[in-house]
Coordinates of C-alpha atoms and ligand atoms in Angstrom, one line a residue:
M13 CA 25.6 -4.8 -43.5
E14 CA 23.7 -8.0 -44.0
T15 CA 20.1 -8.3 -43.3
S16 CA 19.0 -10.9 -40.7
P17 CA 16.3 -13.4 -41.6
H18 CA 13.8 -11.5 -39.4
S19 CA 14.7 -8.0 -40.4
R20 CA 12.2 -5.2 -39.6
T21 CA 11.4 -4.6 -43.3
D22 CA 10.2 -8.2 -43.8
H23 CA 7.0 -7.6 -41.8
D24 CA 6.4 -3.9 -42.4
A25 CA 3.1 -4.5 -44.2
G26 CA 1.9 -6.9 -41.5
R27 CA 2.7 -4.5 -38.7
R28 CA 1.0 -1.6 -40.4
A29 CA -2.2 -3.7 -40.6
A30 CA -1.9 -5.2 -37.2
F31 CA -1.3 -2.1 -35.3
R32 CA -4.2 -0.2 -36.5
L33 CA -6.2 -2.5 -34.2
G34 CA -4.5 -1.4 -30.9
P35 CA -3.8 -3.7 -28.0
L36 CA -7.4 -4.5 -27.2
G37 CA -8.2 -5.3 -30.8
L38 CA -5.0 -7.4 -31.0
S39 CA -5.9 -9.4 -27.9
L40 CA -9.4 -10.0 -29.1
L41 CA -8.1 -11.1 -32.5
A42 CA -5.5 -13.3 -30.8
M43 CA -8.3 -14.9 -28.6
L44 CA -10.5 -15.6 -31.7
L45 CA -7.8 -16.7 -34.0
G46 CA -5.2 -18.0 -31.5
P47 CA -5.7 -21.7 -32.1
V48 CA -6.2 -21.2 -35.9
V49 CA -3.1 -19.1 -36.3
A50 CA -1.1 -21.5 -34.2
S51 CA -2.0 -24.5 -36.3
L52 CA -1.6 -22.7 -39.6
R53 CA 1.9 -21.6 -39.0
A54 CA 4.2 -24.4 -39.7
D55 CA 7.2 -22.3 -38.7
D56 CA 5.9 -21.7 -35.2
A57 CA 7.6 -24.9 -34.0
K58 CA 10.9 -23.2 -34.8
K59 CA 10.1 -19.8 -33.2
M60 CA 12.2 -18.9 -30.3
N61 CA 10.8 -18.9 -26.8
V62 CA 11.7 -15.9 -24.7
L63 CA 12.7 -16.0 -21.0
L64 CA 13.2 -12.5 -19.6
I65 CA 14.5 -12.5 -16.0
V66 CA 14.4 -9.1 -14.2
G67 CA 16.3 -8.3 -11.0
D68 CA 15.1 -5.3 -8.9
D69 CA 17.6 -2.5 -8.2
H70 CA 20.5 -4.8 -9.2
A71 CA 23.6 -2.7 -9.9
A72 CA 26.0 -4.0 -12.5
S73 CA 28.7 -3.7 -9.9
A74 CA 27.1 -6.4 -7.8
L75 CA 27.9 -9.3 -10.1
G76 CA 31.0 -11.4 -10.4
C77 CA 31.0 -11.3 -14.2
Y78 CA 31.0 -7.5 -14.1
G79 CA 34.3 -7.6 -12.2
N80 CA 33.3 -7.8 -8.5
P81 CA 35.6 -10.3 -6.9
R82 CA 33.8 -10.5 -3.6
I83 CA 30.1 -11.1 -4.5
K84 CA 29.0 -14.7 -5.3
T85 CA 26.7 -14.8 -8.4
P86 CA 27.7 -18.1 -10.0
H87 CA 24.5 -18.6 -12.0
L88 CA 24.5 -15.2 -13.6
D89 CA 28.3 -15.5 -14.3
K90 CA 27.6 -18.9 -16.0
L91 CA 24.8 -17.3 -18.1
A92 CA 27.2 -14.5 -19.2
A93 CA 29.9 -17.2 -20.0
G94 CA 27.3 -18.8 -22.3
G95 CA 26.1 -15.6 -23.9
M96 CA 26.9 -11.9 -24.3
R97 CA 27.3 -9.4 -21.5
F98 CA 26.8 -5.7 -22.1
E99 CA 29.3 -3.5 -20.4
R100 CA 27.4 -0.3 -21.1
A101 CA 23.6 -0.9 -20.9
Y102 CA 21.5 1.9 -19.6
C103 CA 18.0 1.9 -18.1
N104 CA 15.8 4.7 -19.5
S105 CA 14.8 5.8 -16.0
P106 CA 16.4 4.9 -12.6
V107 CA 13.1 4.1 -10.9
C108 CA 11.1 0.9 -11.0
T109 CA 7.8 1.9 -12.6
A110 CA 9.1 4.2 -15.3
S111 CA 11.9 1.8 -16.3
R112 CA 9.7 -1.2 -16.4
Q113 CA 6.8 0.3 -18.4
S114 CA 9.4 1.8 -20.7
F115 CA 11.2 -1.4 -21.6
I116 CA 8.0 -3.5 -21.8
T117 CA 6.6 -1.0 -24.4
G118 CA 9.9 -0.1 -26.1
R119 CA 9.2 3.6 -25.6
M120 CA 10.8 6.4 -23.4
P121 CA 8.9 6.9 -20.1
Q122 CA 7.6 10.4 -21.2
S123 CA 6.5 8.9 -24.5
V124 CA 4.4 6.1 -22.9
G125 CA 3.3 8.6 -20.2
V126 CA 4.6 6.7 -17.2
T127 CA 7.4 8.8 -15.5
L128 CA 6.4 8.7 -11.8
L129 CA 6.4 5.9 -9.3
T130 CA 2.6 5.6 -8.9
T131 CA 1.4 6.1 -12.5
W132 CA -0.4 3.2 -14.0
L133 CA 0.3 1.8 -17.5
G134 CA -2.6 3.0 -19.7
E135 CA -4.9 0.9 -21.8
Q136 CA -3.5 2.3 -25.0
A137 CA 0.0 1.0 -24.4
T138 CA 1.1 -1.9 -26.5
T139 CA 3.4 -4.2 -24.6
L140 CA 5.7 -7.0 -25.8
A141 CA 3.1 -9.4 -24.5
H142 CA 0.4 -7.9 -26.8
V143 CA 2.7 -8.3 -29.8
L144 CA 4.0 -11.8 -29.0
G145 CA 0.5 -13.0 -27.8
S146 CA -1.1 -11.8 -31.0
E147 CA 1.4 -14.0 -32.9
G148 CA 0.4 -17.1 -31.0
Y149 CA 2.9 -17.0 -28.1
A150 CA 1.7 -18.2 -24.7
T151 CA 2.6 -15.5 -22.2
L152 CA 3.3 -15.4 -18.4
A153 CA 4.3 -12.6 -16.1
A154 CA 5.5 -14.0 -12.8
G155 CA 6.6 -11.4 -10.2
K156 CA 6.9 -7.6 -9.9
M157 CA 5.6 -5.9 -13.0
H158 CA 4.7 -2.6 -11.3
F159 CA 1.7 -2.0 -13.7
N160 CA 0.1 -0.1 -10.8
N161 CA -3.3 -1.2 -12.0
P162 CA -6.3 0.7 -10.7
K163 CA -8.4 -1.3 -8.3
P164 CA -11.6 -3.2 -9.4
G165 CA -14.0 -1.7 -11.9
Y166 CA -11.7 -1.9 -14.8
D167 CA -11.6 -4.4 -17.6
E168 CA -9.8 -7.6 -16.4
Q169 CA -8.2 -8.2 -19.7
W170 CA -6.5 -4.9 -20.1
L171 CA -5.2 -5.1 -16.6
R172 CA -3.1 -8.0 -17.7
H173 CA -1.5 -5.8 -20.3
G174 CA -1.3 -8.5 -23.0
F175 CA -0.1 -11.3 -20.7
G176 CA -2.2 -14.5 -20.8
E177 CA -1.3 -15.2 -17.1
V178 CA -0.1 -12.8 -14.5
L179 CA 1.1 -13.7 -11.0
E180 CA 2.0 -10.6 -9.0
L181 CA 3.1 -10.1 -5.5
E182 CA -0.3 -10.0 -3.7
Q183 CA -1.5 -13.2 -5.4
S184 CA 1.8 -14.9 -4.6
Q185 CA 1.6 -13.9 -0.9
K186 CA -2.0 -15.3 -0.7
R187 CA -0.9 -18.5 -2.3
I188 CA 2.0 -19.0 0.2
Q189 CA -0.3 -18.2 3.2
M190 CA -3.0 -20.7 1.9
R191 CA -0.4 -23.4 1.4
G192 CA 0.9 -23.0 4.9
V193 CA 4.2 -21.6 6.0
R194 CA 7.0 -23.0 8.1
E195 CA 7.0 -21.1 11.4
V196 CA 10.0 -19.0 12.3
D197 CA 11.2 -19.5 15.9
S198 CA 11.1 -16.3 17.9
S199 CA 14.7 -16.8 19.0
I200 CA 15.9 -16.2 15.3
P201 CA 16.6 -12.5 14.7
V202 CA 14.7 -11.2 11.6
Q203 CA 13.8 -7.9 9.9
P204 CA 11.0 -5.8 11.3
M205 CA 8.1 -4.7 9.1
W206 CA 9.4 -2.6 6.2
R207 CA 8.3 1.0 6.8
P208 CA 10.4 3.2 4.4
F209 CA 10.6 6.9 5.3
N210 CA 8.6 6.3 8.5
D211 CA 11.6 4.5 10.2
P212 CA 15.1 5.9 10.0
A213 CA 17.1 4.8 6.9
R214 CA 19.3 2.4 8.9
I215 CA 16.1 0.4 9.8
W216 CA 14.4 0.2 6.4
L217 CA 17.7 -0.2 4.6
N218 CA 18.5 -3.2 6.8
A219 CA 21.8 -2.0 8.3
A220 CA 21.4 -4.7 10.9
N221 CA 21.8 -7.2 8.0
L222 CA 18.9 -9.4 9.1
P223 CA 17.0 -12.1 7.1
W224 CA 13.4 -11.8 6.0
P225 CA 11.2 -13.6 8.5
A226 CA 10.7 -16.6 6.2
Y227 CA 12.5 -19.8 5.0
D228 CA 13.6 -20.2 1.4
A229 CA 10.5 -22.3 0.5
D230 CA 8.1 -19.6 1.6
M231 CA 9.7 -16.6 -0.1
T232 CA 7.7 -14.8 -2.8
D233 CA 10.7 -14.9 -5.2
E234 CA 10.7 -18.7 -4.9
D235 CA 7.0 -18.7 -5.7
F236 CA 7.7 -16.7 -8.9
V237 CA 10.4 -19.1 -9.9
Y238 CA 8.2 -22.1 -9.1
E239 CA 5.4 -20.7 -11.3
S240 CA 7.9 -19.9 -14.2
R241 CA 9.4 -23.4 -14.0
N242 CA 5.9 -25.0 -14.2
F243 CA 4.9 -22.8 -17.1
M244 CA 8.1 -23.6 -19.1
R245 CA 7.6 -27.4 -18.4
N246 CA 3.9 -27.4 -19.3
P247 CA 3.2 -24.4 -21.5
P248 CA -0.4 -24.0 -22.8
R249 CA 1.3 -23.9 -26.2
R250 CA 4.6 -23.2 -28.0
P251 CA 6.3 -20.8 -28.5
W252 CA 6.2 -19.0 -25.1
F253 CA 7.3 -15.7 -23.5
V254 CA 8.0 -15.8 -19.7
V255 CA 8.9 -12.8 -17.6
T256 CA 10.3 -13.9 -14.2
S257 CA 10.6 -10.7 -12.2
L258 CA 12.3 -11.0 -8.8
K259 CA 12.0 -8.7 -5.8
A260 CA 15.6 -9.1 -4.8
T261 CA 17.7 -6.9 -4.6
H262 CA 15.2 -4.1 -3.7
S263 CA 15.4 -2.7 -0.2
P264 CA 15.0 -3.9 2.5
F265 CA 17.4 -6.4 0.8
V266 CA 15.3 -9.5 1.4
Y267 CA 16.9 -12.9 1.7
P268 CA 15.7 -16.1 3.5
I269 CA 16.8 -17.3 6.9
E270 CA 19.1 -19.9 5.3
F271 CA 21.2 -17.1 3.7
A272 CA 21.9 -15.2 6.9
G273 CA 25.5 -14.4 7.8
R274 CA 27.0 -15.0 4.3
Y275 CA 28.9 -11.7 4.2
D276 CA 30.8 -10.1 7.1
P277 CA 29.9 -6.3 7.1
K278 CA 33.4 -5.4 8.4
V279 CA 35.0 -6.3 5.1
F280 CA 33.2 -3.5 3.2
E281 CA 34.8 -0.1 2.8
P282 CA 32.0 2.5 2.3
P283 CA 32.8 4.8 -0.6
E284 CA 33.7 8.4 0.3
P285 CA 31.4 11.1 -1.2
G286 CA 33.1 13.4 -3.8
P287 CA 34.1 17.0 -3.1
E288 CA 31.0 18.3 -4.9
D289 CA 28.5 15.7 -3.5
G290 CA 27.7 17.4 -0.1
A291 CA 24.8 19.6 -1.1
Q292 CA 23.0 17.0 -3.1
I293 CA 23.0 14.1 -0.6
P294 CA 19.4 13.4 0.5
L295 CA 18.8 14.3 4.1
I296 CA 17.7 10.8 5.0
F297 CA 21.2 9.5 4.6
K298 CA 23.0 12.2 6.5
D299 CA 23.1 10.4 9.8
L300 CA 24.2 6.9 8.6
T301 CA 27.4 5.7 10.5
R302 CA 30.2 3.8 8.9
Q303 CA 29.1 0.7 10.6
E304 CA 25.5 1.1 9.3
K305 CA 26.8 1.6 5.8
Q306 CA 28.8 -1.6 6.0
G307 CA 25.7 -3.5 7.3
I308 CA 23.5 -2.2 4.4
T309 CA 26.2 -3.3 1.9
A310 CA 26.4 -6.8 3.5
A311 CA 22.6 -7.1 3.3
Y312 CA 22.6 -5.9 -0.3
Y313 CA 25.3 -8.5 -1.3
T314 CA 23.3 -11.3 0.4
A315 CA 20.1 -10.3 -1.4
A316 CA 22.1 -10.3 -4.7
E317 CA 23.4 -13.8 -3.9
Y318 CA 19.8 -14.9 -3.2
L319 CA 18.7 -13.3 -6.4
D320 CA 21.4 -15.3 -8.2
E321 CA 20.2 -18.5 -6.6
C322 CA 16.6 -17.8 -7.9
V323 CA 18.0 -17.1 -11.4
G324 CA 19.8 -20.4 -11.2
R325 CA 16.6 -22.3 -10.3
T326 CA 14.8 -20.6 -13.2
L327 CA 17.5 -21.6 -15.6
D328 CA 17.5 -25.1 -14.2
G329 CA 13.7 -25.2 -14.9
L330 CA 14.4 -24.1 -18.5
E331 CA 17.0 -26.9 -18.9
K332 CA 14.6 -29.5 -17.6
S333 CA 11.8 -28.2 -19.9
G334 CA 14.1 -29.4 -22.8
E335 CA 13.6 -26.0 -24.5
A336 CA 16.9 -24.3 -23.6
E337 CA 18.3 -24.5 -27.2
N338 CA 15.1 -22.9 -28.5
T339 CA 15.0 -20.1 -26.0
I340 CA 16.6 -16.7 -25.9
V341 CA 17.4 -15.8 -22.2
I342 CA 17.8 -12.2 -21.2
Y343 CA 18.8 -11.0 -17.7
I344 CA 18.5 -7.3 -16.7
G345 CA 18.4 -5.3 -13.5
D346 CA 15.5 -2.8 -13.9
H347 CA 18.1 -0.1 -13.1
G348 CA 21.2 0.2 -11.0
Y349 CA 21.8 1.3 -7.4
C350 CA 24.2 3.6 -5.5
L351 CA 25.6 1.5 -2.7
G352 CA 27.0 4.4 -0.8
D353 CA 28.4 6.0 -3.9
H354 CA 28.1 9.8 -3.9
G355 CA 26.9 9.4 -0.2
R356 CA 23.6 7.7 -1.0
F357 CA 21.9 4.3 -1.0
E358 CA 19.3 4.6 -3.8
K359 CA 18.8 5.0 -7.5
H360 CA 16.8 8.2 -8.5
C361 CA 19.9 10.0 -9.9
M362 CA 22.0 10.0 -13.0
Y363 CA 25.3 8.6 -11.7
E364 CA 26.7 5.5 -13.5
Q365 CA 25.9 3.3 -10.5
A366 CA 22.2 4.2 -10.8
V367 CA 21.6 4.3 -14.6
R368 CA 24.0 1.6 -15.8
A369 CA 22.5 -1.9 -15.2
P370 CA 23.4 -5.5 -16.0
L371 CA 22.3 -6.9 -19.4
I372 CA 23.1 -10.5 -20.3
V373 CA 21.7 -12.2 -23.4
R374 CA 22.1 -15.9 -24.3
W375 CA 20.7 -16.6 -27.8
P376 CA 21.7 -20.1 -28.7
G377 CA 23.3 -20.4 -32.1
H378 CA 23.7 -16.6 -32.4
T379 CA 25.6 -15.1 -29.4
T380 CA 29.2 -16.2 -29.0
P381 CA 29.8 -17.8 -25.6
G382 CA 31.6 -15.4 -23.3
G383 CA 31.0 -12.4 -25.6
V384 CA 31.4 -8.9 -24.1
S385 CA 29.9 -5.8 -25.8
G386 CA 31.1 -2.3 -25.1
A387 CA 28.3 -0.8 -27.2
L388 CA 26.1 1.9 -25.7
V389 CA 22.6 0.4 -25.5
E390 CA 19.3 1.3 -23.8
F391 CA 16.6 -0.9 -22.3
I392 CA 14.0 0.3 -24.8
D393 CA 16.2 -1.6 -27.3
L394 CA 15.0 -4.9 -25.8
F395 CA 11.5 -4.7 -27.3
P396 CA 12.6 -4.6 -31.0
T397 CA 15.4 -7.1 -30.3
I398 CA 13.0 -9.7 -28.9
A399 CA 10.5 -8.9 -31.7
E400 CA 13.2 -9.4 -34.4
V401 CA 14.5 -12.6 -32.8
C402 CA 10.9 -14.0 -32.7
G403 CA 10.0 -12.7 -36.2
V404 CA 7.0 -10.7 -35.0
P405 CA 6.0 -7.2 -36.1
I406 CA 7.4 -4.1 -34.3
P407 CA 4.7 -1.4 -33.6
P408 CA 5.6 1.9 -35.3
E409 CA 5.6 3.8 -32.0
V410 CA 8.5 1.7 -30.6
E411 CA 11.5 3.9 -30.1
G412 CA 14.2 1.3 -29.4
R413 CA 16.6 -0.2 -31.9
S414 CA 17.2 -3.9 -32.3
L415 CA 20.4 -5.3 -30.8
V416 CA 20.4 -8.3 -33.2
P417 CA 23.4 -7.1 -35.3
V418 CA 25.4 -6.6 -32.1
L419 CA 24.3 -10.0 -30.6
E420 CA 25.4 -11.7 -33.9
G421 CA 28.7 -10.0 -33.9
R422 CA 28.0 -8.1 -37.1
R423 CA 28.3 -4.7 -35.5
R424 CA 30.3 -3.4 -32.6
D425 CA 28.6 -0.1 -32.1
H426 CA 25.0 0.5 -31.5
R427 CA 24.1 4.0 -30.3
E428 CA 26.2 7.2 -30.3
M429 CA 24.5 8.4 -27.2
V430 CA 22.2 7.0 -24.5
T431 CA 19.6 8.8 -22.5
S432 CA 17.9 8.3 -19.1
V433 CA 15.2 10.5 -17.4
Y434 CA 14.0 11.0 -13.8
F435 CA 11.0 13.3 -14.0
E436 CA 10.2 13.2 -10.3
N437 CA 13.3 15.5 -9.9
E438 CA 13.0 17.0 -13.4
E439 CA 16.4 15.5 -14.2
A440 CA 17.8 13.8 -17.3
M441 CA 21.2 12.6 -18.7
V442 CA 22.7 12.0 -22.0
R443 CA 26.1 10.3 -22.5
D444 CA 28.3 9.4 -25.3
Q445 CA 31.5 7.3 -25.4
R446 CA 33.3 9.8 -23.3
Y447 CA 31.1 12.6 -21.8
K448 CA 27.9 12.7 -19.7
L449 CA 25.6 15.7 -19.3
I450 CA 23.2 15.7 -16.3
Y451 CA 20.5 18.4 -16.6
T452 CA 18.2 19.3 -13.7
T453 CA 15.6 22.1 -13.7
G454 CA 15.8 22.4 -9.9
K455 CA 12.3 23.7 -10.0
R456 CA 10.2 20.8 -8.8
E457 CA 9.8 19.9 -5.1
R458 CA 10.3 16.2 -5.3
Q459 CA 7.8 14.0 -3.6
D460 CA 9.9 10.9 -3.4
H461 CA 11.4 11.5 0.1
Y462 CA 14.9 12.1 -1.2
T463 CA 14.9 15.8 -0.6
T464 CA 18.2 17.6 0.0
A465 CA 19.0 20.6 2.3
N466 CA 18.3 22.8 -0.7
P467 CA 15.0 21.5 -2.2
L468 CA 14.7 24.1 -5.0
P469 CA 18.3 24.9 -6.1
G470 CA 17.3 26.0 -9.6
R471 CA 18.8 24.9 -12.9
T472 CA 22.0 22.7 -12.6
I473 CA 24.1 21.6 -15.5
R474 CA 26.8 19.0 -14.9
L475 CA 29.3 17.6 -17.3
Y476 CA 31.6 14.7 -16.5
D477 CA 34.5 13.2 -18.5
E478 CA 33.9 9.5 -18.0
T479 CA 37.4 8.6 -19.2
A480 CA 39.4 10.9 -17.0
D481 CA 36.8 10.9 -14.1
P482 CA 34.8 7.7 -14.1
G483 CA 33.7 8.3 -10.5
E484 CA 31.9 11.5 -11.7
M485 CA 33.5 13.7 -9.0
H486 CA 34.4 16.9 -11.0
N487 CA 31.9 18.9 -12.9
I488 CA 33.6 20.4 -16.0
A489 CA 30.5 22.1 -17.5
D490 CA 31.9 25.6 -16.8
D491 CA 35.2 25.0 -18.6
P492 CA 35.0 27.1 -21.9
A493 CA 37.0 24.3 -23.6
N494 CA 33.9 22.0 -23.3
R495 CA 31.4 24.4 -24.8
E496 CA 31.1 22.4 -28.0
I497 CA 30.6 19.0 -26.4
L498 CA 28.1 20.5 -23.9
G499 CA 26.1 22.0 -26.8
S500 CA 26.0 18.8 -28.7
L501 CA 24.8 16.8 -25.7
M502 CA 22.2 19.5 -24.9
K503 CA 20.9 19.2 -28.4
E504 CA 20.7 15.4 -28.2
L505 CA 18.8 15.7 -24.9
F506 CA 16.3 18.1 -26.5
V507 CA 15.7 15.7 -29.4
R508 CA 15.2 12.7 -27.0
L509 CA 12.9 14.6 -24.6
R510 CA 10.8 15.8 -27.5
Q511 CA 10.4 12.3 -29.0
G512 CA 7.0 10.8 -28.5
R513 CA 5.6 14.1 -27.0
N514 CA 2.6 15.8 -28.7
F515 CA 3.7 19.4 -28.4
D516 CA 6.5 21.7 -29.6
P517 CA 7.9 24.4 -27.3
P518 CA 7.0 28.0 -28.2
R519 CA 9.5 29.4 -30.7
E520 CA 10.6 32.2 -28.4
L521 CA 11.9 29.8 -25.7
S522 CA 15.7 29.3 -25.3
M523 CA 17.0 25.7 -25.5
Q524 CA 17.2 25.5 -21.7
D525 CA 13.7 26.9 -21.2
A526 CA 12.5 24.3 -23.7
L527 CA 14.3 21.5 -21.8
D528 CA 12.6 22.7 -18.6
L529 CA 9.2 22.5 -20.3
Y530 CA 9.8 19.0 -21.5
L531 CA 11.0 17.9 -18.1
I532 CA 7.7 18.6 -16.4
P533 CA 6.2 15.2 -15.7
P534 CA 3.6 14.5 -18.4
E535 CA 1.3 13.2 -15.6
V536 CA 1.4 16.6 -14.0
Q537 CA 0.8 18.3 -17.3
R538 CA -2.2 16.0 -18.0
E539 CA -3.7 17.0 -14.6
A540 CA -3.1 20.7 -15.3
D541 CA -4.8 20.3 -18.7
A542 CA -7.8 18.5 -17.1
D543 CA -8.1 21.3 -14.5
L544 CA -8.0 23.9 -17.2
K545 CA -10.7 22.1 -19.2
M546 CA -12.9 21.9 -16.1
I547 CA -12.5 25.7 -15.5
Q548 CA -13.3 26.4 -19.1
T549 CA -16.5 24.3 -19.1
K550 CA -17.8 25.8 -15.9
Ligands
CA757 CA1 13.7 -1.2 -9.2

């Protein structure tokens, strides 16, 4: 295999030196040396910019280029036609916070310590923005980052997690209000206030298929796009790294008034749950009628079309900046979404619809237009990919593997197995080319409102043959013929769950007991440790 011009080994020495400093040290160094470094590096002018666009809860199945004939996503389809589309890209956790903090640090959620929805990203975590920023990149995060920052009293600089500029939801909402919004006439039907779990699911999942009470120009996603376009056109310096992170297609499937009525709910056929799904369908979805399921799907499709429009505007901004040829563009959904599949409207599980997500990469001069990769890849692979493309050091704690050889067509395969985790339900999956293992301890009372009729079912082991049963309807874990494959997937799961953790299971534990131990959310374990310390010091 050939070595790329920016191979990992090229900058091993540099990265060892740089990463002893940690993120705060790096930021300080970047601040002090930024202008000097920028002017000294003659090759900076050639360094690639990075535009990372993130959709929220955007399932791969809700894209034209992934084979959906009904949905209209022309801009993302065009991006795929100009770059490489990954058929089998997996998020490392099917929930916003854990997935996002995982890919922005290149580490598994349990390794970076962010596995639950409300956990904040710690000061010690090195993000892509720290790494690129310390190499002279100008950086912007526009949109939903889900850093979950603690409120005032903390150092302003670390709350930006390496980004030079951050525009999150609250600031955007304030900006729009200050600018003045176009009033919506009371005769126009719009969504009520979003109150998930307080209202019945049909209300907060927008089964009535109503627009958000705003016109296109006053949507927060439009504001994130506007800010990204401005930054790309007038960056503080080159090269730059921009994250445009959109709210669509997250529930309540927000789209502006102009987009209302684009999909007729009646054309949708809600999927039938499988014969083994009944007991594991969250109670909140039990009462949804066929008509309501159709309405939710129409709302989701409309939100995806709006998302696509926002992606189109962002890419138009890139074209107008004159930098398109010097910019690698990456589109991902932070994870997938079950749109009625297995009887549910959510992520938070290990079925393909929830863990497989769109990944499209356009790297001018490297990706072949219209390329399609069937390689098994994970989102933690994005960090080292971007670092390699940009020729910047990769921190030693990064667990992902660069996709550059696949993007350049030098390799077809990438990983033998991929893993995803959902600690809230103490659940994890590992899949290879053909089989998927889903392991659940069944010992944790989940706090995410997706409780089933049997909240503590105990250990559940499921095995699916993805070739013979792509809908994942028939668990074949108990078939003695599958003992060997089950054992090898369990072993891989153990290895992946152990990675980045600071303890080994006691020797006397069985493999399954050890998996149970590793699936306790590290946040909960930290609290337990702190409590123990307090008791000991009393
Ligand atoms: Ca999400």
